[in-house]
Coordinates of C-alpha atoms in Angstrom, one line a residue:
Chain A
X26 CA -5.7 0.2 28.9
X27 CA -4.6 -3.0 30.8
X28 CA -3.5 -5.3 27.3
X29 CA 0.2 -5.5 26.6
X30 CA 1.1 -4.1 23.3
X31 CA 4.6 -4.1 24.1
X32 CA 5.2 -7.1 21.5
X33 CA 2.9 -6.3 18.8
X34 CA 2.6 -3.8 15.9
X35 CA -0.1 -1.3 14.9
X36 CA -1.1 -0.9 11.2
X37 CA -3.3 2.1 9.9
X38 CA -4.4 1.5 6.4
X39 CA -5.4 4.8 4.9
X40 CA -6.7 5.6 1.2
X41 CA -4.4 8.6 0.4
X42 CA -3.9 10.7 -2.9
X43 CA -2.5 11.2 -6.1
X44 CA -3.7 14.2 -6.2
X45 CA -4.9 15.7 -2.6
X46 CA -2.4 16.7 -0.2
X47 CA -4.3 16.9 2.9
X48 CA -6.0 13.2 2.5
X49 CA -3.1 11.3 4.1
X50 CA -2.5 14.6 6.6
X51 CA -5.0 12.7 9.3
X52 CA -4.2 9.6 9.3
X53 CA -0.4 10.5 9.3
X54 CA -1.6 12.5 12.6
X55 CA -3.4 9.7 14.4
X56 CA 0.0 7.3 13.3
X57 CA 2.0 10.2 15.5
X58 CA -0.1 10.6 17.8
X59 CA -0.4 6.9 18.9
X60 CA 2.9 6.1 18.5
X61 CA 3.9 9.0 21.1
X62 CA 2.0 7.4 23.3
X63 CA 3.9 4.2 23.2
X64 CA 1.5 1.5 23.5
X65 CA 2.4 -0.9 21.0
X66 CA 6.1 -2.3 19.9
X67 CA 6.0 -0.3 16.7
X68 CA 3.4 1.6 14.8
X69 CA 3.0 2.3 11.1
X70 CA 0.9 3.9 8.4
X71 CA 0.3 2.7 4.8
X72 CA -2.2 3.7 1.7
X73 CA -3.6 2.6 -1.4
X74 CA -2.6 5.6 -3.1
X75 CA 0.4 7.0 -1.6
X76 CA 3.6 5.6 0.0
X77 CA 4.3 3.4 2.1
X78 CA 2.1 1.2 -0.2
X79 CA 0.6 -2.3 1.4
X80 CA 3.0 -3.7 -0.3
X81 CA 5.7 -1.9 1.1
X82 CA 4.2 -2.9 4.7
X83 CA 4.4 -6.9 3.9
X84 CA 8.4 -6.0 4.9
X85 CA 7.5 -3.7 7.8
X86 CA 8.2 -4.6 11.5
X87 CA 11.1 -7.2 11.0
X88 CA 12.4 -7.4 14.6
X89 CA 11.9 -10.7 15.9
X90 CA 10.2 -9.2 19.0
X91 CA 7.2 -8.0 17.2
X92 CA 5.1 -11.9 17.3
X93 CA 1.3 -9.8 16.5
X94 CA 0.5 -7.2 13.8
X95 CA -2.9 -5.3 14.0
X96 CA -3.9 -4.1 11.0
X97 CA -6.5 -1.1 11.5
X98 CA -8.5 0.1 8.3
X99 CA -9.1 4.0 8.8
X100 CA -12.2 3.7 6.6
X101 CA -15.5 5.0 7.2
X102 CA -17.1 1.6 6.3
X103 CA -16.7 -1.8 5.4
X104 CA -16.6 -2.3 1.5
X105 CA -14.2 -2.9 -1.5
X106 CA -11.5 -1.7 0.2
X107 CA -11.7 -3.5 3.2
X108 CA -13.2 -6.7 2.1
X109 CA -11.0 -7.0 -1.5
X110 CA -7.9 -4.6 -1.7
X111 CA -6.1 -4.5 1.6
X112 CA -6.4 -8.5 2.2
X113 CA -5.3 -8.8 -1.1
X114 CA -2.5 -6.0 -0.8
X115 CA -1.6 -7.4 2.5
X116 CA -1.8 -11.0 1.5
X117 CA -4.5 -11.8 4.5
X118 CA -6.4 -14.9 4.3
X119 CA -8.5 -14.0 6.7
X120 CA -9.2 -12.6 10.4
X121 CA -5.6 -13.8 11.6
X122 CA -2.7 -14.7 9.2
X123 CA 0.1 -16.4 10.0
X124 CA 3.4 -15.8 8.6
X125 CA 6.4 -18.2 7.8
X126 CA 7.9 -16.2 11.0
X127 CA 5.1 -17.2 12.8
X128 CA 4.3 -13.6 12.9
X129 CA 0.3 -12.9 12.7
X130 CA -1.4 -10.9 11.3
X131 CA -4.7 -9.7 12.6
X132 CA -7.5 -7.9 10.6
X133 CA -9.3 -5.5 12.8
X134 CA -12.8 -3.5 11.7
X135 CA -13.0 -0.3 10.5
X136 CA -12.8 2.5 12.5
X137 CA -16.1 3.8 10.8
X138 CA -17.7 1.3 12.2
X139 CA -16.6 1.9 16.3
X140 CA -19.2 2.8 18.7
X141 CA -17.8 6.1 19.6
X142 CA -18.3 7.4 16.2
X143 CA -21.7 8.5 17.7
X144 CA -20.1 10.4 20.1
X145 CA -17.3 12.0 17.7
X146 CA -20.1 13.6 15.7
X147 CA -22.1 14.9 18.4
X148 CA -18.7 16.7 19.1
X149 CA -17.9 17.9 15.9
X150 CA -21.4 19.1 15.7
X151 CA -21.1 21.0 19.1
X152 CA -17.4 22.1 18.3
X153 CA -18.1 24.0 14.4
X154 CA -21.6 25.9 15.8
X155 CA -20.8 26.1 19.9
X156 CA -24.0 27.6 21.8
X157 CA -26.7 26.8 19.1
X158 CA -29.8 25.4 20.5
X159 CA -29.7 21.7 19.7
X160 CA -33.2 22.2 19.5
X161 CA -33.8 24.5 17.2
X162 CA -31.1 22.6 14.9
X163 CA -31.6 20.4 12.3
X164 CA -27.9 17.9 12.3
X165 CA -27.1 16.4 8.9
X166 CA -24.5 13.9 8.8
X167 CA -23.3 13.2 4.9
X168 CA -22.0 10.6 2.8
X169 CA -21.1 9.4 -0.4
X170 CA -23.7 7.1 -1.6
X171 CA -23.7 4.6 -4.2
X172 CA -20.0 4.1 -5.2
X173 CA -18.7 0.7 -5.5
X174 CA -19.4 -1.6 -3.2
X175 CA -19.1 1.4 -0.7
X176 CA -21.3 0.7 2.7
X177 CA -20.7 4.7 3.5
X178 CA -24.2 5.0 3.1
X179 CA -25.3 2.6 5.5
X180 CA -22.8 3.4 8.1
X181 CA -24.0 7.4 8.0
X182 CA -27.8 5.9 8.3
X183 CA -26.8 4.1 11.0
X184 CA -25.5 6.8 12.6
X185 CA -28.3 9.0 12.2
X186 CA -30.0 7.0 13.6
X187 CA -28.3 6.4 16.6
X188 CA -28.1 10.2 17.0
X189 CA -32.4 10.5 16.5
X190 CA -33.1 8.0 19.5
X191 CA -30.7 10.4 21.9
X192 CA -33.4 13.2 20.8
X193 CA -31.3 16.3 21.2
X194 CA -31.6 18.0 17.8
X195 CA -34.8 19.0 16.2
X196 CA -33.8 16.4 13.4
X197 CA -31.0 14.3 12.3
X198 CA -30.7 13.2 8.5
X199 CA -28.8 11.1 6.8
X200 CA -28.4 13.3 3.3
X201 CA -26.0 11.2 0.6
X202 CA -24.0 13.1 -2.6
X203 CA -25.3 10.7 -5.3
X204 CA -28.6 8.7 -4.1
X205 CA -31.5 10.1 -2.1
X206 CA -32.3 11.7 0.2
X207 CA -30.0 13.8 -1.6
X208 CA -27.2 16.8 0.2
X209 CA -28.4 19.5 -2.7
X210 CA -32.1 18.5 -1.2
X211 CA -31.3 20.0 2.0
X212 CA -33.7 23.1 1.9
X213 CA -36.6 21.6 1.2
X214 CA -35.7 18.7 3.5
X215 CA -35.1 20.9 6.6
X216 CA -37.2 23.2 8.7
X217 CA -35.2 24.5 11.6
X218 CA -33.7 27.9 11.6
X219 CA -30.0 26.0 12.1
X220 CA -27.9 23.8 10.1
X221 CA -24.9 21.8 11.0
X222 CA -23.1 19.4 8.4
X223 CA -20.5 16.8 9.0
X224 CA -18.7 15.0 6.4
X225 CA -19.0 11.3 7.3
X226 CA -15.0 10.9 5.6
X227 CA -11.8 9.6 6.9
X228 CA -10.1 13.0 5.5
X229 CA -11.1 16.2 3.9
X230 CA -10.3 16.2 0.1
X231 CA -12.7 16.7 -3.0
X232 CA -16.0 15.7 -1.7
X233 CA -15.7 17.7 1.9
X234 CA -13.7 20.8 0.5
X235 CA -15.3 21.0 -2.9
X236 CA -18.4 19.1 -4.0
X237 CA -20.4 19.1 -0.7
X238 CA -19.9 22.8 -0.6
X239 CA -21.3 23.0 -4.1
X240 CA -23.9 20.5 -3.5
X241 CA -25.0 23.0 -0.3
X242 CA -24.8 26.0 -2.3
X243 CA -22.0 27.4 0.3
X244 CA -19.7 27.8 -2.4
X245 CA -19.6 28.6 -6.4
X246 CA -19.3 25.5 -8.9
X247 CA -15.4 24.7 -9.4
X248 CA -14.6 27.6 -7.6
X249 CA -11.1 26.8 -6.6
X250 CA -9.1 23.3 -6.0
X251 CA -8.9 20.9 -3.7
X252 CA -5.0 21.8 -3.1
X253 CA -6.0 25.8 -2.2
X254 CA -5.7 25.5 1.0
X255 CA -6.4 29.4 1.7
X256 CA -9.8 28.9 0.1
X257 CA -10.3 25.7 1.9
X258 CA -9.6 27.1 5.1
X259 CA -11.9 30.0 4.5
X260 CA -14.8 28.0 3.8
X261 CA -15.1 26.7 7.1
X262 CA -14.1 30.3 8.8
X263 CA -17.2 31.8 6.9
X264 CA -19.5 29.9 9.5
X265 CA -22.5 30.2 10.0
X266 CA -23.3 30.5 6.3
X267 CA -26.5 32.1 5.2
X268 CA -28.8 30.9 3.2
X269 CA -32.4 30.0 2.3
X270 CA -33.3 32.2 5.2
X271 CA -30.9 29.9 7.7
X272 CA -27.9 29.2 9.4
X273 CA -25.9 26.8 7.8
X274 CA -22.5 25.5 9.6
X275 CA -20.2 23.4 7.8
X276 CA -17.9 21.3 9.5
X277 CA -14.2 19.2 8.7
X278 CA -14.5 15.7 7.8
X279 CA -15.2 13.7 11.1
X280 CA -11.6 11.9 10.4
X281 CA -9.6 14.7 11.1
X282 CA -10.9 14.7 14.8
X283 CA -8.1 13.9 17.4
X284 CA -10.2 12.0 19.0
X285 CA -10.1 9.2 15.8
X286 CA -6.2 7.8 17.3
X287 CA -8.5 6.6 20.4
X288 CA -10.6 4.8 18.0
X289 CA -8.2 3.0 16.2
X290 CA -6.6 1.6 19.0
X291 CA -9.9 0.7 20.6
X292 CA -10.4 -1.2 17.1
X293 CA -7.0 -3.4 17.5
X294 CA -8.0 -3.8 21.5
X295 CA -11.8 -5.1 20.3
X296 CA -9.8 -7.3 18.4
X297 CA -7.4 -8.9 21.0
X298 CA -10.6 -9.3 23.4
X299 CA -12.0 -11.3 20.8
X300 CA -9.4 -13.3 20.2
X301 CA -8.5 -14.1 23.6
X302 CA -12.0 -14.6 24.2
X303 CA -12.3 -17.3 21.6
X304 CA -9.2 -18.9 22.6
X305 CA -10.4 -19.1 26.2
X306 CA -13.5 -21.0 25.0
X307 CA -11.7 -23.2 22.3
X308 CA -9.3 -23.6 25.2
X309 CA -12.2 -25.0 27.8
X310 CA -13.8 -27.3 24.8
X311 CA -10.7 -28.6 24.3
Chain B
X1 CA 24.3 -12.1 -2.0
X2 CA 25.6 -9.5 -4.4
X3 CA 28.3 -7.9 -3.5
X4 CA 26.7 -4.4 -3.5
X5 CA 24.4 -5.9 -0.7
X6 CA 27.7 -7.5 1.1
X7 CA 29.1 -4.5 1.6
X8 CA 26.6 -2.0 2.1
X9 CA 25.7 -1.2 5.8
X10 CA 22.7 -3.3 7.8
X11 CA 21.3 0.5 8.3
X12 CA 21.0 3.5 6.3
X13 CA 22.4 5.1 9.9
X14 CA 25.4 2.5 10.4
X15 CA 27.3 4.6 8.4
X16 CA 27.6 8.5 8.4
X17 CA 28.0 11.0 6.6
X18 CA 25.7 9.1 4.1
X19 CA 23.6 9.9 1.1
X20 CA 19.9 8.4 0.0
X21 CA 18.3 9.7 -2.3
X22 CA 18.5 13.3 -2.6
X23 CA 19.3 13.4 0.9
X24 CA 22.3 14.2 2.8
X25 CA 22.6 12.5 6.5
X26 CA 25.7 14.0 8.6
X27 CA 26.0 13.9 12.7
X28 CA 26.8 17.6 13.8
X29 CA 29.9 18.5 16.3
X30 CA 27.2 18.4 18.9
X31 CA 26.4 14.7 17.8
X32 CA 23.1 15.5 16.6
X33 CA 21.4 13.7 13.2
X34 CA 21.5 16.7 10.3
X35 CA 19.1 15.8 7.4
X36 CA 19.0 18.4 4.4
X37 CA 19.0 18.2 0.6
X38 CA 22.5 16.5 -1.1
X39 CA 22.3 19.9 -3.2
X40 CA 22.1 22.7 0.4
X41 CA 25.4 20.6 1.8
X42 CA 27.3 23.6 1.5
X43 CA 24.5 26.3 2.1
X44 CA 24.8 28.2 5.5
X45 CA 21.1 30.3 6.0
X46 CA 18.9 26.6 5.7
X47 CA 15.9 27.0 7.7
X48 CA 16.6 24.5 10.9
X49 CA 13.5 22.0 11.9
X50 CA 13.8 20.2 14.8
X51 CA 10.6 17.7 15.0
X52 CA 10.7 14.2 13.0
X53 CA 7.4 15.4 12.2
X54 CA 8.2 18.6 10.3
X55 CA 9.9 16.1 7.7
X56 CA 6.0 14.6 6.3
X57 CA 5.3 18.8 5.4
X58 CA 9.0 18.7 4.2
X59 CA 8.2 15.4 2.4
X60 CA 4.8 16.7 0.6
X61 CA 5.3 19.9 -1.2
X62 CA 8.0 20.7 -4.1
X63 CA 10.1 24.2 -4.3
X64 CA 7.1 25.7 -5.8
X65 CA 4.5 24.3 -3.4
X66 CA 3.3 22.0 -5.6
X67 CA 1.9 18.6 -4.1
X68 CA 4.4 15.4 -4.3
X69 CA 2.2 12.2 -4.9
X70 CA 5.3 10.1 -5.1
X71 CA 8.0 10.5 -2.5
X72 CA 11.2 9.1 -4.4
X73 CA 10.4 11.7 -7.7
X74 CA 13.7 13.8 -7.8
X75 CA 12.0 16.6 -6.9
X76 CA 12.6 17.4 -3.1
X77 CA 12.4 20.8 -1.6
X78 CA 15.3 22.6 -1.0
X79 CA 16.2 25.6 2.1
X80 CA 16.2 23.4 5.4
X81 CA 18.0 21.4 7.1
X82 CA 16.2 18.8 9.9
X83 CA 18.4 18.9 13.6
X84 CA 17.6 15.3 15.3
X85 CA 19.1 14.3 18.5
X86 CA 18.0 10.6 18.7
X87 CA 18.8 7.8 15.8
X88 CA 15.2 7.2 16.0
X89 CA 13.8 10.3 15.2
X90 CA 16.3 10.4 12.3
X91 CA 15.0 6.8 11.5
X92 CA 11.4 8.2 11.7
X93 CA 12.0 11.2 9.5
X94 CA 13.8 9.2 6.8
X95 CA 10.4 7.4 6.8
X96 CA 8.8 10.4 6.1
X97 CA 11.0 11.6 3.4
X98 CA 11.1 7.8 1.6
X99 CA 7.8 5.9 3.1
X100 CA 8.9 2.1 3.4
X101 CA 12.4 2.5 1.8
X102 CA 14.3 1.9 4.7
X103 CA 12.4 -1.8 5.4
X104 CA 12.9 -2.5 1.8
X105 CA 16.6 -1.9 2.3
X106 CA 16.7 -4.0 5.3
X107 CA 15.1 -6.8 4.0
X108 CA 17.1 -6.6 1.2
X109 CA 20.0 -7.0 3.1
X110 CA 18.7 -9.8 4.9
X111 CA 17.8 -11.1 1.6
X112 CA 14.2 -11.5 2.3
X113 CA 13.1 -8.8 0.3
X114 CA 10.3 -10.5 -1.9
X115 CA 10.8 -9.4 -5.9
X116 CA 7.2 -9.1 -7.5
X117 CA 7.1 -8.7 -11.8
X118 CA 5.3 -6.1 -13.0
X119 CA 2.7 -8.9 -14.8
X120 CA 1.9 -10.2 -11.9
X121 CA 0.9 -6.9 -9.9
X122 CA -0.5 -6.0 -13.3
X123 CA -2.7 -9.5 -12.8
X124 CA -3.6 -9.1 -9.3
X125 CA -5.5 -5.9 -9.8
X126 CA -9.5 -5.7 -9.1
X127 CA -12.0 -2.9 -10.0
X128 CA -11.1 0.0 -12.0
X129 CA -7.1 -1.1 -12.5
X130 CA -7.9 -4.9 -13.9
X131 CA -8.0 -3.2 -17.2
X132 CA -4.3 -2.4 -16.5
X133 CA -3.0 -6.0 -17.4
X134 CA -4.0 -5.7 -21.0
X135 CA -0.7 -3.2 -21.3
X136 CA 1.2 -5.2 -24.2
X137 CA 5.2 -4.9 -24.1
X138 CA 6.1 -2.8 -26.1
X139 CA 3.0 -0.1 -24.3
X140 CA 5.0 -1.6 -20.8
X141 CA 8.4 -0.5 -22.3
X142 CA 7.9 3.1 -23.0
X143 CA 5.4 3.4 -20.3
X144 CA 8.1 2.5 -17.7
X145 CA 11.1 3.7 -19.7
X146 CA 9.5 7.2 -19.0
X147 CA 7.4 7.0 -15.9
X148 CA 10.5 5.0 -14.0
X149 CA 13.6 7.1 -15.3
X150 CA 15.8 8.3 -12.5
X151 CA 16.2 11.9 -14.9
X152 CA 12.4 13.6 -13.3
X153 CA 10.7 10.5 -12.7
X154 CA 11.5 8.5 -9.7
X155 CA 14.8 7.6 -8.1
X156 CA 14.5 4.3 -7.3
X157 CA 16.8 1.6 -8.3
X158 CA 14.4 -1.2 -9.9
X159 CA 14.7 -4.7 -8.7
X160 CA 11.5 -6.2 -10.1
X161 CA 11.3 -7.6 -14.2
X162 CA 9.0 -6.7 -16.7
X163 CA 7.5 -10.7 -16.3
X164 CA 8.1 -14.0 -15.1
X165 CA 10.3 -15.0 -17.6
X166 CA 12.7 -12.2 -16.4
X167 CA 12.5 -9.7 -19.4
X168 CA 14.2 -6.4 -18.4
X169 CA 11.2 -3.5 -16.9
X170 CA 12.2 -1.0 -19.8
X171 CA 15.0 -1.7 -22.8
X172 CA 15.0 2.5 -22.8
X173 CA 16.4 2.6 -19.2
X174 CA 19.9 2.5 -18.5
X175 CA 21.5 -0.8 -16.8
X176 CA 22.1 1.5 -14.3
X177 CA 18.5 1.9 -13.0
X178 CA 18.7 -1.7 -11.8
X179 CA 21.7 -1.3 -9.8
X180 CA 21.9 -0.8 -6.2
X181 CA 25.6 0.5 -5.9
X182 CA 24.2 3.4 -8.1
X183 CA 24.0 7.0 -7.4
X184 CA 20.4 7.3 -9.3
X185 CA 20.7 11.2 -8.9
X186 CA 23.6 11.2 -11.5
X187 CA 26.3 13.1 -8.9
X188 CA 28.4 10.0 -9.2
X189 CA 28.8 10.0 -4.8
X190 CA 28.8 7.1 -2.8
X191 CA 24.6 6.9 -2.0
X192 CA 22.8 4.2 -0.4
X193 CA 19.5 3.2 -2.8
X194 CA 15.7 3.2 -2.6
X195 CA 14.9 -0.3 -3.9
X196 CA 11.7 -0.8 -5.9
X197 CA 10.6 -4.6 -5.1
X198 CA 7.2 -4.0 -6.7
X199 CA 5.8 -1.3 -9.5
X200 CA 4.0 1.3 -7.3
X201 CA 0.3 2.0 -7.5
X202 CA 1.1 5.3 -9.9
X203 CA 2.6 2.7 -12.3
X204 CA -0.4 0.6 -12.4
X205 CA -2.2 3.9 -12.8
X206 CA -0.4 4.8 -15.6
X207 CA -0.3 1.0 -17.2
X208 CA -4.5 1.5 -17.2
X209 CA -4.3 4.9 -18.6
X210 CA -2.5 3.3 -21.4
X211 CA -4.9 0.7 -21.5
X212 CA -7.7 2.9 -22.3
X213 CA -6.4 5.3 -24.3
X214 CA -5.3 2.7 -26.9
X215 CA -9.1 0.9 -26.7

């Protein structure tokens, strides 16, 4: 870490719930956590669906000493969200905006979308079924699939793939809710004796605590709510669940890993690289 | 500048003992921050946090554990009181308790604070909420008369109009509801407010609820 952050602001745009108490929990965390460790001026949080709203943000870091916002999307993926409602929430017209303080702005990708997501789901994998053969394990990394204008899809494919060329499990699948190759397909489209799942979400909520678990067969149809927490937490004490003759381990969301605050500010320093980058060179043309 | 921004403080800290919202901010003997609800003031066996942290868990659940999708809803959990040593923790656990409230206030009193109608918002909406513009005024005037009331539905005191032309947010609210020098939890004490510059993504829900119910 050698950039000076001392004069700019962090911004971590999360999704959040009307309805799910735990959705906002992680990215709440990684807010606390990087603001503990004090590497930018100021650091924030805001949703879609819960307060502080973007809109509530446009007002946020008003000290004169803040000159640079980076605004880090903790999606999975790009899509509507990041491409429509957060510029439009956020009044961004683009990469960098500049404010009538002379404040900018400075849209950073995804954290989906960082090269150490790779990494964060070999963990996970390794951390919710510890001294499994990789070998003898078939690694399924799941998504939502066909919602709008939702790149989860591609971004859990890509992964997958990533994960097949460093040839450690038997198999690695990409298995979506809604679209083939399909999560309640699993069965028939695994043949090891172990099974690890990992949510390719931001947060747990609906899909990771109830509909996945359906979809898997770990766990009854409407069996309890999202905002149980005690059935929640038992659903992933149960591991290794079995089933179909296998071992079936069912892990948290990949967003509620610690390890996701590194991310995000890796994001915003990809970003200032970038842009100091392409200032050097407009700087040398010039 | 009105003179309910003139005279209120730069800070909701400047100022203390001070009440926002349902909360009650005091400095102890000691000279720490003391956070708890306006209604435990008086109550002796609170349950004492000390982390800025704990107030987010504080923030999320009601007295019977029930999840809080909107953090200014009168509806705060009662039994504890938050013990902060440093103005910024107490800064950062306010932000907890009222997400953004404190930047609207200051950029209210800096008069920056940008005012946005509810049509507008309404008309900026993509996707699944576009629908939500289609609300006609009369839908818009019970919808926010209800939704927005200080009485169970949210404590904030409403700066935005109903549309550009200025029309009032909801004839069925109170003048009160749009006034910053007013105690919106009805105990009549001096309290600093949590200003509404914009209608809040629940209220565009609800507008497209409205929406579709009536087609």
């Amino acid at each position: 870490m050698t950039r000076d952050f001392s004069h700019a602001a962090l911004l971590i745009v999360g999704h959040g719930s009307t309805v799910n108490p735990d959705s906002s929990r992680p990215t709440l965390a990684h807010t606390a956590e990087i603001r503990r460790r004090a590497i930018f001026g100021e650091v924030a949080c805001c949703f879609w669906k819960e307060e502080s709203s973007l809109r509530d943000a446009l007002f946020f870091f008003q000290d004169a000493s803040i000159r640079e916002v980076y605004v880090v999307p903790n999606f999975i993926s790009e899509g509507y969200f990041t491409q429509t409602v957060i510029p439009r929430e956020l009044e961004l017209s683009g990469r960098c905006t500049e404010r009538v303080s002379g404040q900018v702005w400075n849209y950073c990708d995804p954290v989906g979308s960082h090269p150490m997501m790779t990494d964060l789901l070999l963990q996970r994998a390794h951390d919710v079924a510890p001294g499994v053969p990789e070998g003898e394990t078939t690694l399924l990394i799941v998504a939502h699939g066909t919602s709008l204008n939702d790149n989860s899809a591609v971004a859990a494919k890509r992964e997958a793939e990533k994960l097949r060329e460093l040839n450690r499990f038997a198999a690695v699948l990409n298995l979506y809710m809604e679209e083939p190759p399909l999560v309640a397909d699993w069965a028939k489209l695994t043949d090891t004796r172990h099974v690890v799942v990992v949510p390719f979400f931001v947060s747990d909520g609906l899909h990771s605590y109830e509909d996945i678990p359906v979809l898997l067969g770990i766990e009854p149809k409407a069996a309890g709510s999202a905002t149980d927490r005690r059935s929640t937490a038992e659903l992933f004490r149960q591991n290794p669940h079995k089933l179909h003759g296998r071992e079936l381990y069912y892990a948290r969301s990949i967003g509620t890993e610690a390890r996701f605050a590194d991310v995000i500010v890796q994001q915003a320093e990809a970003f200032a690289e970038l842009k100091s980058g392409r200032e050097l060179v407009e700087g040398l043309v010039a | 500048m009105s003179e309910t921004a003139q005279h209120a403080p730069a800070d909701w800290l400047d100022v203390l003992p001070c009440c926002v919202g349902e909360i009650l901010i005091r400095r102890t003997e000691a000279g720490e921050f003391s956070l708890c609800h306006r209604e435990d003031a008086e109550m002796e066996s609170l349950r004492i946090e000390r982390e800025a942290e704990a107030a987010a868990e504080l923030a999320r659940y009601d007295d019977s554990g029930r999840y809080r999708p909107l953090k200014t809803a009168p509806n705060l959990q009662h039994g504890w009181t938050l013990l902060l040593g440093r103005a910024e923790d107490a800064r950062l656990a306010l932000a907890y308790f009222y997400p953004g409230r404190a930047a609207a206030y200051q950029a209210w009193k800096k008069e920056t604070l940008r005012i946005t109608a509810l049509r507008q918002t309404l008309a900026r909406q993509t996707g699944m909420y576009r629908v939500a513009a289609g609300i006609s005024d009369e839908e818009a005037d019970a919808l926010v008369g209800n939704f927005c009331k200080s009485d169970g539905g949210c404590l904030r005191t409403i700066l935005w109009r109903r549309d550009a032309a200025g029309a009032v947010p909801s004839t069925l609210l109170p003048r009160v509801k749009f006034d910053p020098g007013f105690d919106q939890t009805g105990r009549g004490e001096a309290a600093l407010p949590l200003l509404c510059q914009e209608a809040c993504n629940l209220l565009v829900a609800e507008a497209r609820k409205v929406v579709k119910t009536s087609e």
